[in-house]
Short mmCIF file of C-alpha atoms in Angstrom, two decimals:
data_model
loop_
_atom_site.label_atom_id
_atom_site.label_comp_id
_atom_site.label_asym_id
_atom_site.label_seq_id
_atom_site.Cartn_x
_atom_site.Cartn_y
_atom_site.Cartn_z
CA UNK N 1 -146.72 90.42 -19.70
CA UNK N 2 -146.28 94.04 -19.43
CA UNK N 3 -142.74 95.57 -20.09
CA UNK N 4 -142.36 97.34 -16.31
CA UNK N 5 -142.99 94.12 -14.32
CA UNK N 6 -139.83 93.64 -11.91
CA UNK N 7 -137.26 91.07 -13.00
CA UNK N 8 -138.04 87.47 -11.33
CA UNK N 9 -141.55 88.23 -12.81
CA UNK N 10 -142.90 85.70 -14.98
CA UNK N 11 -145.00 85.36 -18.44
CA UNK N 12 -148.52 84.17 -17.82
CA UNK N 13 -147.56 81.77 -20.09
CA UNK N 14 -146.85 77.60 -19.64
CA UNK N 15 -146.46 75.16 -22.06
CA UNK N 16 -147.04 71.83 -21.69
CA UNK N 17 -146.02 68.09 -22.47
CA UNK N 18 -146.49 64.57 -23.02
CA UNK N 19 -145.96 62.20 -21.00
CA UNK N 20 -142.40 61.02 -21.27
CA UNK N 21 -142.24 63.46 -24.31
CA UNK N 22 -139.83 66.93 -24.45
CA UNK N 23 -140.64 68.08 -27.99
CA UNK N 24 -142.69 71.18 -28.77
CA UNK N 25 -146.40 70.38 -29.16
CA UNK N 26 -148.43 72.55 -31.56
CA UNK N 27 -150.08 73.64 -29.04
CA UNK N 28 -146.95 75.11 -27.10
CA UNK N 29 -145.73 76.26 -30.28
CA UNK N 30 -148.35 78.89 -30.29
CA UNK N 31 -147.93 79.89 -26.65
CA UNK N 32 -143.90 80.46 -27.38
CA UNK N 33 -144.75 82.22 -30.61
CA UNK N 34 -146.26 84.74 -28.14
CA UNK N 35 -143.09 85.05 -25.71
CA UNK N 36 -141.07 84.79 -29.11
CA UNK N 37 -142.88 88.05 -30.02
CA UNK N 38 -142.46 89.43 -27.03
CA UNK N 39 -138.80 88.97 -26.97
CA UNK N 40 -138.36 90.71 -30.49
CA UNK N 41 -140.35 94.09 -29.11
CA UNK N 42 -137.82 94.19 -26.08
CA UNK N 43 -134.33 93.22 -27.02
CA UNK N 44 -132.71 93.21 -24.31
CA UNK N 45 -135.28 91.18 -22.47
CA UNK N 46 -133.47 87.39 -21.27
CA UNK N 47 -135.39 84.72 -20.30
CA UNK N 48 -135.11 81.61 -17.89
CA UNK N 49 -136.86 78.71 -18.75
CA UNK N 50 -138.08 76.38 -16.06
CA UNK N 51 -139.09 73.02 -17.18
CA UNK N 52 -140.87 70.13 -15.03
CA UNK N 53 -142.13 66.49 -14.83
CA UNK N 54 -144.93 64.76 -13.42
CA UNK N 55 -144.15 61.83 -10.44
CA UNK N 56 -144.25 58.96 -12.76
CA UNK N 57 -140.50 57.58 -13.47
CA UNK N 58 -137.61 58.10 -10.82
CA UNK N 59 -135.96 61.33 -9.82
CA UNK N 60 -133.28 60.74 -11.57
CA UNK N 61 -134.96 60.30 -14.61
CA UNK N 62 -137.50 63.33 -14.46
CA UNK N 63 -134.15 65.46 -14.01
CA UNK N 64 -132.57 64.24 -16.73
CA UNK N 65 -135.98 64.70 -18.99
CA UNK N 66 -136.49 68.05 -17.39
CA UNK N 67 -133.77 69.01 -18.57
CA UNK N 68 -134.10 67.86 -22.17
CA UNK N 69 -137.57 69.73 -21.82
CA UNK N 70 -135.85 72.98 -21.19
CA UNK N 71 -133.28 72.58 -24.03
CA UNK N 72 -135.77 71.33 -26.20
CA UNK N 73 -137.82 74.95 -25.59
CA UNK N 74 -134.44 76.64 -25.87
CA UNK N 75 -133.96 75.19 -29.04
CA UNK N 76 -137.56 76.15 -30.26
CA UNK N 77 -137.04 79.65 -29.60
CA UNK N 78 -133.52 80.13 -31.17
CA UNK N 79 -134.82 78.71 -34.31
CA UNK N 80 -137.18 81.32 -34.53
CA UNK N 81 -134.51 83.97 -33.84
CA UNK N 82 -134.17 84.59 -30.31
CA UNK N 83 -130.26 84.62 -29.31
CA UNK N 84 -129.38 81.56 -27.57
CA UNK N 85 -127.35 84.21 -25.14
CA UNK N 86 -130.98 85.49 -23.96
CA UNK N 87 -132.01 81.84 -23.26
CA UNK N 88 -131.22 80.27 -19.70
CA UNK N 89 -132.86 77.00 -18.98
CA UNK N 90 -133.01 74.08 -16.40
CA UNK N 91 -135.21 70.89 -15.90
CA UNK N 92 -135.99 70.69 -12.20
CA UNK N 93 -137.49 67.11 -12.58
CA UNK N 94 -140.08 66.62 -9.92
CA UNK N 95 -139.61 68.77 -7.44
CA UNK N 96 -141.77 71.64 -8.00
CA UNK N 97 -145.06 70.02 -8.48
CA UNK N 98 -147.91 72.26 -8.89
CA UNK N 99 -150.49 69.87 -7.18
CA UNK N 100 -150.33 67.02 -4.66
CA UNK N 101 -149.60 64.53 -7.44
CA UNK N 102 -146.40 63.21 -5.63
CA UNK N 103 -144.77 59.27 -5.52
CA UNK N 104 -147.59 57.21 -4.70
CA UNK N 105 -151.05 59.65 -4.96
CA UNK N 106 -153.49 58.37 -7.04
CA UNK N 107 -154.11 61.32 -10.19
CA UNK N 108 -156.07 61.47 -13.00
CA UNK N 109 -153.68 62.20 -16.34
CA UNK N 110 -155.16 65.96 -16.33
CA UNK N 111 -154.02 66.45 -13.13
CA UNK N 112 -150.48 64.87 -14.12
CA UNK N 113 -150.61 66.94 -16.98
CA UNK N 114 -150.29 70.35 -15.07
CA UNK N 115 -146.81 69.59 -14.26
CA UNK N 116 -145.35 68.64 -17.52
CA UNK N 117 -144.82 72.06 -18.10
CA UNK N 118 -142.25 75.17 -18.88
CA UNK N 119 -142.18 78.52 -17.31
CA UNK N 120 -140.80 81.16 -18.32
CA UNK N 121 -138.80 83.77 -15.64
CA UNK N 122 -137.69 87.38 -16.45
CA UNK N 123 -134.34 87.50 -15.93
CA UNK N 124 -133.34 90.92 -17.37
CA UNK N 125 -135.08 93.65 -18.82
#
């Protein structure tokens, strides 16, 4: 990430998560530790938070875990001191797959894995 990328730019960061899962893996914990840091150097800096599901369940339910995916990295990041006013987030279910892992297409888990994910969006510098 480097401070003069335009807003609507994003951190080459993603975390990821278990299947039917929205809490912070250790794994992600050390990727938002790094956005987290990030966000302490520039203070004004605000931050949209994109979270996703794989195919597997209905719509309905991959919006409503989506979401709890993006509150769930909300969360995270407040507790470690970022202002929940800098935080934007939304769970956009299945609709923004990264791969052709739609309804019906045979995938391996790895490739299911890719979107179980959160993204994170400049919003304001």
């Amino acid at each position: 990430f480097k401070v003069d990328d335009n807003i609507g730019g994003h951190f080459d960061i993603i975390i990821y998560f278990d299947l039917d899962k929205w809490n912070i893996r250790p794994d992600a914990a050390v990727e938002l530790a790094k956005i987290v840091d990030v966000m302490q150097q520039y203070p004004t800096l605000e931050i949209d938070v994109r979270s996703h599901t794989d195919s597997r369940a209905s719509h309905r339910y991959n919006e409503r875990l989506s979401d709890r995916r993006a509150k769930s990295t909300i969360k995270w990041m407040v507790a470690q001191g970022i202002a929940k006013e800098r935080l934007t987030g939304k769970g956009y279910g299945e609709t923004q797959l990264v791969n052709e892992c739609a309804d019906g297409v045979e995938c391996t888990e790895e490739q299911h894995q890719l979107n179980r994910r959160s993204e994170f969006i400049v919003k304001k510098l």
